[in-house]
Amino acid sequence: MEDCIFCKIAKGDIPCEKIYEDEEILAFLDIAPVNIGHTLVIPKKHFKNIYETPDDTSAKMMLVAKKISTAIKALPSDGVNITMNNDPAAGQVVFHSHIHIIPRLENDGFGIWSSKRSYEEGEGEETARKITQGL
Ligand code: AMP
Ligand code: ZN
């Protein structure tokens, strides 16, 4: 897709620090890492986010994410977050499907769940019902 920065990276028009590549998937270092080694896994074809990415492509992205998460243990890291931002409210800024692999260090201060809450009486049951209806 024209004007998509990740399509340009996939085509080789914009450079990246490549971590992994096969016919369908590319992984490269995030240019602004939360921690050193923060890696993005993308499909080479343009899909906007998780909703538009075909299931087999999503599955391949996750397999590559697992492979890289294991290899990232070569870096100073005490754990790893695998995340995907879908739509602006969830923090998606680049609208080409991608998984973040974020190496974590003890006490690195990156608060991914800074605002947890609880359910009111019956609210959990009602919420589960609404979600399962859509499966
Ligand atoms: P998101 O907020 O999930 O859309 O994340 C987009 C990510 O892409 C951010 O973490 C950016 O730092 C990263 N990013 C943007 N441009 C580049 C680039 N040219 N090379 C590598 N990473 C990039
Ligand atoms: Zn794209």
mmCIF file of N, CA and C and ligand atoms in Angstrom:
data_model
loop_
_atom_site.group_PDB
_atom_site.id
_atom_site.type_symbol
_atom_site.label_atom_id
_atom_site.label_comp_id
_atom_site.label_asym_id
_atom_site.label_seq_id
_atom_site.Cartn_x
_atom_site.Cartn_y
_atom_site.Cartn_z
ATOM 1 N N MET A 1 0.856 -1.201 0.000
ATOM 2 C CA MET A 1 0.000 0.000 0.000
ATOM 3 C C MET A 1 0.892 1.250 0.000
ATOM 4 N N GLU A 2 0.514 2.197 -0.859
ATOM 5 C CA GLU A 2 1.284 3.441 -0.922
ATOM 6 C C GLU A 2 1.176 4.182 0.403
ATOM 7 N N ASP A 3 2.231 4.874 0.755
ATOM 8 C CA ASP A 3 2.225 5.697 1.954
ATOM 9 C C ASP A 3 2.116 4.906 3.246
ATOM 10 N N CYS A 4 2.410 3.613 3.197
ATOM 11 C CA CYS A 4 2.471 2.823 4.431
ATOM 12 C C CYS A 4 3.939 2.561 4.712
ATOM 13 N N ILE A 5 4.406 3.012 5.871
ATOM 14 C CA ILE A 5 5.830 2.915 6.197
ATOM 15 C C ILE A 5 6.293 1.459 6.298
ATOM 16 N N PHE A 6 5.418 0.572 6.806
ATOM 17 C CA PHE A 6 5.831 -0.829 6.947
ATOM 18 C C PHE A 6 5.836 -1.546 5.585
ATOM 19 N N CYS A 7 4.947 -1.142 4.667
ATOM 20 C CA CYS A 7 5.020 -1.677 3.296
ATOM 21 C C CYS A 7 6.346 -1.274 2.663
ATOM 22 N N LYS A 8 6.757 -0.047 2.908
ATOM 23 C CA LYS A 8 8.031 0.433 2.348
ATOM 24 C C LYS A 8 9.206 -0.344 2.952
ATOM 25 N N ILE A 9 9.143 -0.631 4.231
ATOM 26 C CA ILE A 9 10.194 -1.447 4.872
ATOM 27 C C ILE A 9 10.178 -2.851 4.272
ATOM 28 N N ALA A 10 8.979 -3.425 4.096
ATOM 29 C CA ALA A 10 8.863 -4.790 3.545
ATOM 30 C C ALA A 10 9.425 -4.856 2.128
ATOM 31 N N LYS A 11 9.266 -3.778 1.369
ATOM 32 C CA LYS A 11 9.779 -3.741 -0.010
ATOM 33 C C LYS A 11 11.262 -3.416 -0.076
ATOM 34 N N GLY A 12 11.834 -2.970 1.060
ATOM 35 C CA GLY A 12 13.248 -2.594 1.086
ATOM 36 C C GLY A 12 13.481 -1.148 0.686
ATOM 37 N N ASP A 13 12.387 -0.365 0.546
ATOM 38 C CA ASP A 13 12.537 1.047 0.171
ATOM 39 C C ASP A 13 12.992 1.909 1.348
ATOM 40 N N ILE A 14 12.678 1.442 2.558
ATOM 41 C CA ILE A 14 13.150 2.114 3.784
ATOM 42 C C ILE A 14 13.954 1.072 4.552
ATOM 43 N N PRO A 15 15.139 1.452 5.048
ATOM 44 C CA PRO A 15 15.975 0.453 5.725
ATOM 45 C C PRO A 15 15.420 0.048 7.091
ATOM 46 N N CYS A 16 15.803 -1.141 7.512
ATOM 47 C CA CYS A 16 15.454 -1.586 8.866
ATOM 48 C C CYS A 16 16.584 -2.466 9.377
ATOM 49 N N GLU A 17 16.575 -2.678 10.681
ATOM 50 C CA GLU A 17 17.528 -3.620 11.295
ATOM 51 C C GLU A 17 16.813 -4.965 11.344
ATOM 52 N N LYS A 18 17.077 -5.777 10.311
ATOM 53 C CA LYS A 18 16.304 -7.008 10.117
ATOM 54 C C LYS A 18 16.668 -8.094 11.145
ATOM 55 N N ILE A 19 15.650 -8.731 11.673
ATOM 56 C CA ILE A 19 15.836 -9.817 12.642
ATOM 57 C C ILE A 19 15.466 -11.155 12.021
ATOM 58 N N TYR A 20 14.421 -11.161 11.184
ATOM 59 C CA TYR A 20 13.920 -12.416 10.612
ATOM 60 C C TYR A 20 13.184 -12.101 9.307
ATOM 61 N N GLU A 21 13.290 -13.020 8.355
ATOM 62 C CA GLU A 21 12.526 -12.856 7.123
ATOM 63 C C GLU A 21 12.223 -14.217 6.518
ATOM 64 N N ASP A 22 10.998 -14.410 6.058
ATOM 65 C CA ASP A 22 10.687 -15.532 5.175
ATOM 66 C C ASP A 22 9.761 -14.992 4.076
ATOM 67 N N GLU A 23 9.150 -15.857 3.307
ATOM 68 C CA GLU A 23 8.344 -15.384 2.170
ATOM 69 C C GLU A 23 7.233 -14.423 2.578
ATOM 70 N N GLU A 24 6.679 -14.678 3.766
ATOM 71 C CA GLU A 24 5.462 -13.969 4.148
ATOM 72 C C GLU A 24 5.642 -12.953 5.288
ATOM 73 N N ILE A 25 6.663 -13.213 6.118
ATOM 74 C CA ILE A 25 6.812 -12.465 7.372
ATOM 75 C C ILE A 25 8.166 -11.765 7.422
ATOM 76 N N LEU A 26 8.176 -10.580 8.045
ATOM 77 C CA LEU A 26 9.415 -9.848 8.280
ATOM 78 C C LEU A 26 9.416 -9.383 9.733
ATOM 79 N N ALA A 27 10.579 -9.413 10.374
ATOM 80 C CA ALA A 27 10.709 -8.867 11.731
ATOM 81 C C ALA A 27 11.926 -7.966 11.758
ATOM 82 N N PHE A 28 11.788 -6.837 12.456
ATOM 83 C CA PHE A 28 12.881 -5.863 12.514
ATOM 84 C C PHE A 28 12.796 -5.092 13.826
ATOM 85 N N LEU A 29 13.915 -4.444 14.182
ATOM 86 C CA LEU A 29 13.935 -3.692 15.435
ATOM 87 C C LEU A 29 13.049 -2.455 15.342
ATOM 88 N N ASP A 30 12.273 -2.224 16.401
ATOM 89 C CA ASP A 30 11.497 -0.975 16.503
ATOM 90 C C ASP A 30 12.482 0.187 16.611
ATOM 91 N N ILE A 31 12.205 1.240 15.855
ATOM 92 C CA ILE A 31 13.122 2.385 15.789
ATOM 93 C C ILE A 31 13.152 3.173 17.104
ATOM 94 N N ALA A 32 12.111 3.028 17.909
ATOM 95 C CA ALA A 32 12.029 3.741 19.193
ATOM 96 C C ALA A 32 11.690 2.713 20.282
ATOM 97 N N PRO A 33 12.661 1.910 20.671
ATOM 98 C CA PRO A 33 12.361 0.763 21.539
ATOM 99 C C PRO A 33 11.993 1.148 22.969
ATOM 100 N N VAL A 34 11.046 0.408 23.527
ATOM 101 C CA VAL A 34 10.764 0.522 24.959
ATOM 102 C C VAL A 34 11.988 0.037 25.731
ATOM 103 N N ASN A 35 12.546 -1.065 25.323
ATOM 104 C CA ASN A 35 13.819 -1.576 25.833
ATOM 105 C C ASN A 35 14.628 -2.063 24.633
ATOM 106 N N ILE A 36 15.928 -2.145 24.797
ATOM 107 C CA ILE A 36 16.807 -2.617 23.721
ATOM 108 C C ILE A 36 16.344 -4.008 23.262
ATOM 109 N N GLY A 37 16.185 -4.174 21.965
ATOM 110 C CA GLY A 37 15.757 -5.461 21.413
ATOM 111 C C GLY A 37 14.284 -5.502 21.045
ATOM 112 N N HIS A 38 13.536 -4.452 21.377
ATOM 113 C CA HIS A 38 12.094 -4.345 21.028
ATOM 114 C C HIS A 38 11.958 -4.584 19.514
ATOM 115 N N THR A 39 11.199 -5.604 19.169
ATOM 116 C CA THR A 39 11.125 -6.076 17.774
ATOM 117 C C THR A 39 9.685 -6.063 17.282
ATOM 118 N N LEU A 40 9.503 -5.769 16.013
ATOM 119 C CA LEU A 40 8.175 -5.797 15.387
ATOM 120 C C LEU A 40 8.118 -6.940 14.384
ATOM 121 N N VAL A 41 7.025 -7.684 14.406
ATOM 122 C CA VAL A 41 6.791 -8.773 13.448
ATOM 123 C C VAL A 41 5.633 -8.342 12.556
ATOM 124 N N ILE A 42 5.872 -8.313 11.245
ATOM 125 C CA ILE A 42 4.818 -7.863 10.318
ATOM 126 C C ILE A 42 4.616 -8.885 9.182
ATOM 127 N N PRO A 43 3.390 -8.903 8.638
ATOM 128 C CA PRO A 43 3.219 -9.622 7.371
ATOM 129 C C PRO A 43 3.766 -8.724 6.265
ATOM 130 N N LYS A 44 4.364 -9.306 5.228
ATOM 131 C CA LYS A 44 4.876 -8.467 4.140
ATOM 132 C C LYS A 44 3.729 -7.811 3.371
ATOM 133 N N LYS A 45 2.600 -8.509 3.283
ATOM 134 C CA LYS A 45 1.421 -7.927 2.628
ATOM 135 C C LYS A 45 0.732 -6.965 3.590
ATOM 136 N N HIS A 46 0.079 -5.977 3.031
ATOM 137 C CA HIS A 46 -0.585 -4.982 3.869
ATOM 138 C C HIS A 46 -1.945 -5.464 4.382
ATOM 139 N N PHE A 47 -2.059 -5.568 5.704
ATOM 140 C CA PHE A 47 -3.354 -5.742 6.365
ATOM 141 C C PHE A 47 -3.375 -4.716 7.484
ATOM 142 N N LYS A 48 -4.521 -4.121 7.732
ATOM 143 C CA LYS A 48 -4.584 -2.984 8.649
ATOM 144 C C LYS A 48 -4.291 -3.373 10.104
ATOM 145 N N ASN A 49 -4.914 -4.425 10.553
ATOM 146 C CA ASN A 49 -4.746 -4.828 11.961
ATOM 147 C C ASN A 49 -5.259 -6.262 12.124
ATOM 148 N N ILE A 50 -5.458 -6.693 13.363
ATOM 149 C CA ILE A 50 -5.794 -8.112 13.608
ATOM 150 C C ILE A 50 -7.099 -8.510 12.915
ATOM 151 N N TYR A 51 -8.021 -7.557 12.807
ATOM 152 C CA TYR A 51 -9.337 -7.888 12.233
ATOM 153 C C TYR A 51 -9.230 -8.240 10.751
ATOM 154 N N GLU A 52 -8.266 -7.627 10.079
ATOM 155 C CA GLU A 52 -8.143 -7.804 8.623
ATOM 156 C C GLU A 52 -7.067 -8.801 8.224
ATOM 157 N N THR A 53 -6.285 -9.249 9.188
ATOM 158 C CA THR A 53 -5.198 -10.176 8.867
ATOM 159 C C THR A 53 -5.750 -11.601 8.785
ATOM 160 N N PRO A 54 -5.496 -12.320 7.676
ATOM 161 C CA PRO A 54 -6.001 -13.698 7.573
ATOM 162 C C PRO A 54 -5.441 -14.574 8.703
ATOM 163 N N ASP A 55 -6.237 -15.550 9.112
ATOM 164 C CA ASP A 55 -5.861 -16.391 10.260
ATOM 165 C C ASP A 55 -4.510 -17.067 10.076
ATOM 166 N N ASP A 56 -4.240 -17.584 8.875
ATOM 167 C CA ASP A 56 -2.978 -18.304 8.696
ATOM 168 C C ASP A 56 -1.790 -17.348 8.791
ATOM 169 N N THR A 57 -1.982 -16.116 8.361
ATOM 170 C CA THR A 57 -0.907 -15.118 8.483
ATOM 171 C C THR A 57 -0.697 -14.756 9.951
ATOM 172 N N SER A 58 -1.795 -14.548 10.684
ATOM 173 C CA SER A 58 -1.686 -14.253 12.119
ATOM 174 C C SER A 58 -0.958 -15.369 12.847
ATOM 175 N N ALA A 59 -1.279 -16.603 12.487
ATOM 176 C CA ALA A 59 -0.637 -17.759 13.132
ATOM 177 C C ALA A 59 0.865 -17.754 12.853
ATOM 178 N N LYS A 60 1.223 -17.453 11.618
ATOM 179 C CA LYS A 60 2.655 -17.398 11.275
ATOM 180 C C LYS A 60 3.349 -16.274 12.024
ATOM 181 N N MET A 61 2.681 -15.126 12.149
ATOM 182 C CA MET A 61 3.271 -14.010 12.898
ATOM 183 C C MET A 61 3.559 -14.429 14.336
ATOM 184 N N MET A 62 2.623 -15.163 14.933
ATOM 185 C CA MET A 62 2.806 -15.564 16.329
ATOM 186 C C MET A 62 3.919 -16.603 16.480
ATOM 187 N N LEU A 63 4.041 -17.499 15.496
ATOM 188 C CA LEU A 63 5.136 -18.482 15.552
ATOM 189 C C LEU A 63 6.492 -17.781 15.471
ATOM 190 N N VAL A 64 6.569 -16.762 14.604
ATOM 191 C CA VAL A 64 7.820 -15.995 14.500
ATOM 192 C C VAL A 64 8.061 -15.218 15.806
ATOM 193 N N ALA A 65 7.002 -14.676 16.381
ATOM 194 C CA ALA A 65 7.139 -13.949 17.648
ATOM 195 C C ALA A 65 7.686 -14.864 18.742
ATOM 196 N N LYS A 66 7.244 -16.110 18.739
ATOM 197 C CA LYS A 66 7.743 -17.054 19.750
ATOM 198 C C LYS A 66 9.232 -17.348 19.535
ATOM 199 N N LYS A 67 9.581 -17.568 18.262
ATOM 200 C CA LYS A 67 10.977 -17.859 17.920
ATOM 201 C C LYS A 67 11.883 -16.704 18.378
ATOM 202 N N ILE A 68 11.448 -15.485 18.086
ATOM 203 C CA ILE A 68 12.263 -14.319 18.434
ATOM 204 C C ILE A 68 12.298 -14.114 19.949
ATOM 205 N N SER A 69 11.166 -14.350 20.619
ATOM 206 C CA SER A 69 11.139 -14.217 22.084
ATOM 207 C C SER A 69 12.163 -15.131 22.726
ATOM 208 N N THR A 70 12.320 -16.307 22.183
ATOM 209 C CA THR A 70 13.298 -17.258 22.720
ATOM 210 C C THR A 70 14.717 -16.760 22.441
ATOM 211 N N ALA A 71 14.958 -16.277 21.220
ATOM 212 C CA ALA A 71 16.298 -15.805 20.851
ATOM 213 C C ALA A 71 16.684 -14.551 21.625
ATOM 214 N N ILE A 72 15.680 -13.762 22.036
ATOM 215 C CA ILE A 72 15.932 -12.501 22.741
ATOM 216 C C ILE A 72 16.558 -12.745 24.117
ATOM 217 N N LYS A 73 16.478 -13.995 24.579
ATOM 218 C CA LYS A 73 17.113 -14.315 25.871
ATOM 219 C C LYS A 73 18.625 -14.111 25.807
ATOM 220 N N ALA A 74 19.179 -13.969 24.588
ATOM 221 C CA ALA A 74 20.607 -13.670 24.439
ATOM 222 C C ALA A 74 20.921 -12.253 24.925
ATOM 223 N N LEU A 75 19.886 -11.401 24.981
ATOM 224 C CA LEU A 75 20.081 -10.022 25.446
ATOM 225 C C LEU A 75 19.871 -9.984 26.950
ATOM 226 N N PRO A 76 20.300 -8.892 27.594
ATOM 227 C CA PRO A 76 19.856 -8.709 28.972
ATOM 228 C C PRO A 76 18.333 -8.581 28.972
ATOM 229 N N SER A 77 17.620 -9.584 29.483
ATOM 230 C CA SER A 77 16.161 -9.493 29.578
ATOM 231 C C SER A 77 15.683 -10.494 30.622
ATOM 232 N N ASP A 78 14.674 -10.059 31.390
ATOM 233 C CA ASP A 78 14.139 -10.902 32.465
ATOM 234 C C ASP A 78 12.770 -11.457 32.093
ATOM 235 N N GLY A 79 12.241 -11.019 30.936
ATOM 236 C CA GLY A 79 10.921 -11.466 30.497
ATOM 237 C C GLY A 79 10.596 -10.793 29.181
ATOM 238 N N VAL A 80 9.419 -11.083 28.652
ATOM 239 C CA VAL A 80 9.048 -10.486 27.374
ATOM 240 C C VAL A 80 7.535 -10.261 27.332
ATOM 241 N N ASN A 81 7.121 -9.116 26.813
ATOM 242 C CA ASN A 81 5.699 -8.885 26.504
ATOM 243 C C ASN A 81 5.498 -9.017 25.010
ATOM 244 N N ILE A 82 4.448 -9.744 24.629
ATOM 245 C CA ILE A 82 4.051 -9.815 23.223
ATOM 246 C C ILE A 82 2.719 -9.093 23.127
ATOM 247 N N THR A 83 2.709 -7.991 22.395
ATOM 248 C CA THR A 83 1.493 -7.174 22.350
ATOM 249 C C THR A 83 1.166 -6.769 20.912
ATOM 250 N N MET A 84 -0.091 -6.415 20.708
ATOM 251 C CA MET A 84 -0.521 -5.933 19.399
ATOM 252 C C MET A 84 -1.536 -4.828 19.628
ATOM 253 N N ASN A 85 -1.276 -3.656 19.095
ATOM 254 C CA ASN A 85 -2.197 -2.537 19.241
ATOM 255 C C ASN A 85 -3.121 -2.511 18.019
ATOM 256 N N ASN A 86 -4.409 -2.535 18.265
ATOM 257 C CA ASN A 86 -5.385 -2.542 17.174
ATOM 258 C C ASN A 86 -6.360 -1.380 17.348
ATOM 259 N N ASP A 87 -6.316 -0.468 16.403
ATOM 260 C CA ASP A 87 -7.114 0.755 16.384
ATOM 261 C C ASP A 87 -6.513 1.820 17.330
ATOM 262 N N PRO A 88 -6.805 3.086 17.004
ATOM 263 C CA PRO A 88 -6.174 4.191 17.731
ATOM 264 C C PRO A 88 -6.395 4.147 19.244
ATOM 265 N N ALA A 89 -7.583 3.743 19.687
ATOM 266 C CA ALA A 89 -7.838 3.730 21.129
ATOM 267 C C ALA A 89 -6.901 2.785 21.861
ATOM 268 N N ALA A 90 -6.404 1.791 21.134
ATOM 269 C CA ALA A 90 -5.477 0.821 21.722
ATOM 270 C C ALA A 90 -4.022 1.208 21.454
ATOM 271 N N GLY A 91 -3.827 2.381 20.869
ATOM 272 C CA GLY A 91 -2.462 2.866 20.669
ATOM 273 C C GLY A 91 -1.870 2.557 19.306
ATOM 274 N N GLN A 92 -2.704 2.053 18.367
ATOM 275 C CA GLN A 92 -2.150 1.776 17.036
ATOM 276 C C GLN A 92 -1.879 3.089 16.306
ATOM 277 N N VAL A 93 -0.641 3.218 15.842
ATOM 278 C CA VAL A 93 -0.204 4.426 15.150
ATOM 279 C C VAL A 93 0.144 4.102 13.702
ATOM 280 N N VAL A 94 0.736 2.930 13.498
ATOM 281 C CA VAL A 94 1.046 2.477 12.134
ATOM 282 C C VAL A 94 -0.021 1.443 11.750
ATOM 283 N N PHE A 95 -0.763 1.743 10.685
ATOM 284 C CA PHE A 95 -1.925 0.908 10.343
ATOM 285 C C PHE A 95 -1.568 -0.178 9.340
ATOM 286 N N HIS A 96 -0.530 -0.909 9.705
ATOM 287 C CA HIS A 96 -0.102 -2.136 9.021
ATOM 288 C C HIS A 96 0.131 -3.122 10.163
ATOM 289 N N SER A 97 -0.648 -4.181 10.149
ATOM 290 C CA SER A 97 -0.647 -5.186 11.213
ATOM 291 C C SER A 97 0.771 -5.508 11.739
ATOM 292 N N HIS A 98 0.945 -5.480 13.059
ATOM 293 C CA HIS A 98 2.265 -5.837 13.617
ATOM 294 C C HIS A 98 2.141 -6.279 15.061
ATOM 295 N N ILE A 99 3.028 -7.190 15.421
ATOM 296 C CA ILE A 99 3.141 -7.656 16.807
ATOM 297 C C ILE A 99 4.410 -7.059 17.393
ATOM 298 N N HIS A 100 4.288 -6.523 18.608
ATOM 299 C CA HIS A 100 5.462 -6.032 19.340
ATOM 300 C C HIS A 100 6.009 -7.148 20.228
ATOM 301 N N ILE A 101 7.316 -7.327 20.188
ATOM 302 C CA ILE A 101 7.984 -8.191 21.171
ATOM 303 C C ILE A 101 8.861 -7.260 22.000
ATOM 304 N N ILE A 102 8.526 -7.139 23.269
ATOM 305 C CA ILE A 102 9.204 -6.159 24.115
ATOM 306 C C ILE A 102 9.958 -6.876 25.226
ATOM 307 N N PRO A 103 11.296 -6.898 25.144
ATOM 308 C CA PRO A 103 12.064 -7.484 26.235
ATOM 309 C C PRO A 103 11.849 -6.653 27.506
ATOM 310 N N ARG A 104 11.695 -7.328 28.628
ATOM 311 C CA ARG A 104 11.457 -6.625 29.884
ATOM 312 C C ARG A 104 12.589 -6.867 30.857
ATOM 313 N N LEU A 105 12.870 -5.850 31.635
ATOM 314 C CA LEU A 105 13.878 -5.935 32.669
ATOM 315 C C LEU A 105 13.188 -5.709 34.006
ATOM 316 N N GLU A 106 13.642 -6.411 35.037
ATOM 317 C CA GLU A 106 13.097 -6.175 36.381
ATOM 318 C C GLU A 106 13.133 -4.671 36.658
ATOM 319 N N ASN A 107 12.036 -4.118 37.143
ATOM 320 C CA ASN A 107 11.981 -2.700 37.540
ATOM 321 C C ASN A 107 12.287 -1.719 36.402
ATOM 322 N N ASP A 108 11.912 -2.081 35.160
ATOM 323 C CA ASP A 108 12.160 -1.122 34.068
ATOM 324 C C ASP A 108 11.086 -0.027 34.015
ATOM 325 N N GLY A 109 10.052 -0.168 34.823
ATOM 326 C CA GLY A 109 9.075 0.909 34.971
ATOM 327 C C GLY A 109 8.071 1.010 33.833
ATOM 328 N N PHE A 110 8.106 0.060 32.891
ATOM 329 C CA PHE A 110 7.156 0.092 31.778
ATOM 330 C C PHE A 110 5.845 -0.508 32.264
ATOM 331 N N GLY A 111 4.837 0.348 32.511
ATOM 332 C CA GLY A 111 3.595 -0.118 33.135
ATOM 333 C C GLY A 111 2.527 -0.416 32.109
ATOM 334 N N ILE A 112 2.461 -1.649 31.648
ATOM 335 C CA ILE A 112 1.514 -1.971 30.593
ATOM 336 C C ILE A 112 0.073 -2.055 31.105
ATOM 337 N N TRP A 113 -0.113 -2.453 32.366
ATOM 338 C CA TRP A 113 -1.450 -2.491 32.956
ATOM 339 C C TRP A 113 -1.492 -1.552 34.151
ATOM 340 N N SER A 114 -1.444 -0.257 33.853
ATOM 341 C CA SER A 114 -1.333 0.711 34.939
ATOM 342 C C SER A 114 -2.690 1.008 35.576
ATOM 343 N N SER A 115 -3.800 0.619 34.905
ATOM 344 C CA SER A 115 -5.106 0.990 35.451
ATOM 345 C C SER A 115 -6.057 -0.209 35.477
ATOM 346 N N LYS A 116 -5.747 -1.226 36.263
ATOM 347 C CA LYS A 116 -6.656 -2.373 36.385
ATOM 348 C C LYS A 116 -7.843 -1.994 37.268
ATOM 349 N N ARG A 117 -8.983 -2.637 37.015
ATOM 350 C CA ARG A 117 -10.186 -2.380 37.792
ATOM 351 C C ARG A 117 -10.811 -3.701 38.187
ATOM 352 N N SER A 118 -11.999 -3.646 38.794
ATOM 353 C CA SER A 118 -12.686 -4.901 39.142
ATOM 354 C C SER A 118 -14.084 -4.882 38.526
ATOM 355 N N TYR A 119 -14.784 -6.050 38.573
ATOM 356 C CA TYR A 119 -16.155 -6.133 38.060
ATOM 357 C C TYR A 119 -17.155 -5.879 39.183
ATOM 358 N N GLU A 120 -18.257 -5.210 38.833
ATOM 359 C CA GLU A 120 -19.395 -5.108 39.754
ATOM 360 C C GLU A 120 -20.082 -6.467 39.793
ATOM 361 N N GLU A 121 -20.994 -6.646 40.750
ATOM 362 C CA GLU A 121 -21.794 -7.863 40.858
ATOM 363 C C GLU A 121 -22.497 -8.167 39.512
ATOM 364 N N GLY A 122 -22.260 -9.353 38.941
ATOM 365 C CA GLY A 122 -22.935 -9.783 37.711
ATOM 366 C C GLY A 122 -22.313 -9.243 36.426
ATOM 367 N N GLU A 123 -21.442 -8.283 36.555
ATOM 368 C CA GLU A 123 -20.880 -7.613 35.370
ATOM 369 C C GLU A 123 -19.938 -8.537 34.596
ATOM 370 N N GLY A 124 -19.192 -9.371 35.318
ATOM 371 C CA GLY A 124 -18.280 -10.318 34.662
ATOM 372 C C GLY A 124 -19.059 -11.327 33.836
ATOM 373 N N GLU A 125 -20.156 -11.849 34.437
ATOM 374 C CA GLU A 125 -21.018 -12.833 33.768
ATOM 375 C C GLU A 125 -21.625 -12.248 32.484
ATOM 376 N N GLU A 126 -22.149 -11.016 32.601
ATOM 377 C CA GLU A 126 -22.768 -10.317 31.468
ATOM 378 C C GLU A 126 -21.726 -10.049 30.361
ATOM 379 N N THR A 127 -20.535 -9.677 30.783
ATOM 380 C CA THR A 127 -19.459 -9.382 29.830
ATOM 381 C C THR A 127 -19.057 -10.649 29.080
ATOM 382 N N ALA A 128 -18.901 -11.736 29.816
ATOM 383 C CA ALA A 128 -18.523 -13.010 29.182
ATOM 384 C C ALA A 128 -19.608 -13.441 28.197
ATOM 385 N N ARG A 129 -20.887 -13.219 28.564
ATOM 386 C CA ARG A 129 -22.007 -13.588 27.685
ATOM 387 C C ARG A 129 -21.936 -12.802 26.370
ATOM 388 N N LYS A 130 -21.677 -11.493 26.465
ATOM 389 C CA LYS A 130 -21.612 -10.651 25.265
ATOM 390 C C LYS A 130 -20.473 -11.086 24.353
ATOM 391 N N ILE A 131 -19.324 -11.405 24.948
ATOM 392 C CA ILE A 131 -18.171 -11.797 24.120
ATOM 393 C C ILE A 131 -18.432 -13.141 23.466
ATOM 394 N N THR A 132 -18.912 -14.102 24.241
ATOM 395 C CA THR A 132 -19.081 -15.448 23.693
ATOM 396 C C THR A 132 -20.152 -15.498 22.603
ATOM 397 N N GLN A 133 -21.123 -14.591 22.686
ATOM 398 C CA GLN A 133 -22.141 -14.503 21.620
ATOM 399 C C GLN A 133 -21.530 -14.162 20.269
ATOM 400 N N GLY A 134 -20.418 -13.427 20.303
ATOM 401 C CA GLY A 134 -19.803 -12.990 19.048
ATOM 402 C C GLY A 134 -18.785 -13.953 18.492
ATOM 403 N N LEU A 135 -18.544 -15.070 19.185
ATOM 404 C CA LEU A 135 -17.506 -15.992 18.710
ATOM 405 C C LEU A 135 -17.984 -16.814 17.515
HETATM 406 P P1 AMP B 1 1.910 0.987 17.101
HETATM 407 O O1 AMP B 1 1.752 2.080 18.116
HETATM 408 O O2 AMP B 1 1.539 -0.372 17.638
HETATM 409 O O3 AMP B 1 1.246 1.313 15.789
HETATM 410 O O4 AMP B 1 3.471 0.874 16.869
HETATM 411 C C1 AMP B 1 4.164 1.375 15.780
HETATM 412 C C2 AMP B 1 5.626 1.195 16.090
HETATM 413 O O5 AMP B 1 6.362 1.372 14.899
HETATM 414 C C3 AMP B 1 6.190 2.195 17.119
HETATM 415 O O6 AMP B 1 6.694 1.479 18.248
HETATM 416 C C4 AMP B 1 7.295 2.913 16.342
HETATM 417 O O7 AMP B 1 8.415 3.185 17.142
HETATM 418 C C5 AMP B 1 7.608 1.916 15.236
HETATM 419 N N1 AMP B 1 8.156 2.495 14.021
HETATM 420 C C6 AMP B 1 7.681 3.547 13.315
HETATM 421 N N2 AMP B 1 8.446 3.777 12.242
HETATM 422 C C7 AMP B 1 9.424 2.840 12.249
HETATM 423 C C8 AMP B 1 10.521 2.535 11.392
HETATM 424 N N3 AMP B 1 10.795 3.250 10.294
HETATM 425 N N4 AMP B 1 11.321 1.493 11.715
HETATM 426 C C9 AMP B 1 11.076 0.755 12.819
HETATM 427 N N5 AMP B 1 10.051 0.986 13.659
HETATM 428 C C10 AMP B 1 9.225 2.012 13.387
HETATM 429 ZN ZN ZN B 2 1.425 -1.519 4.791
#
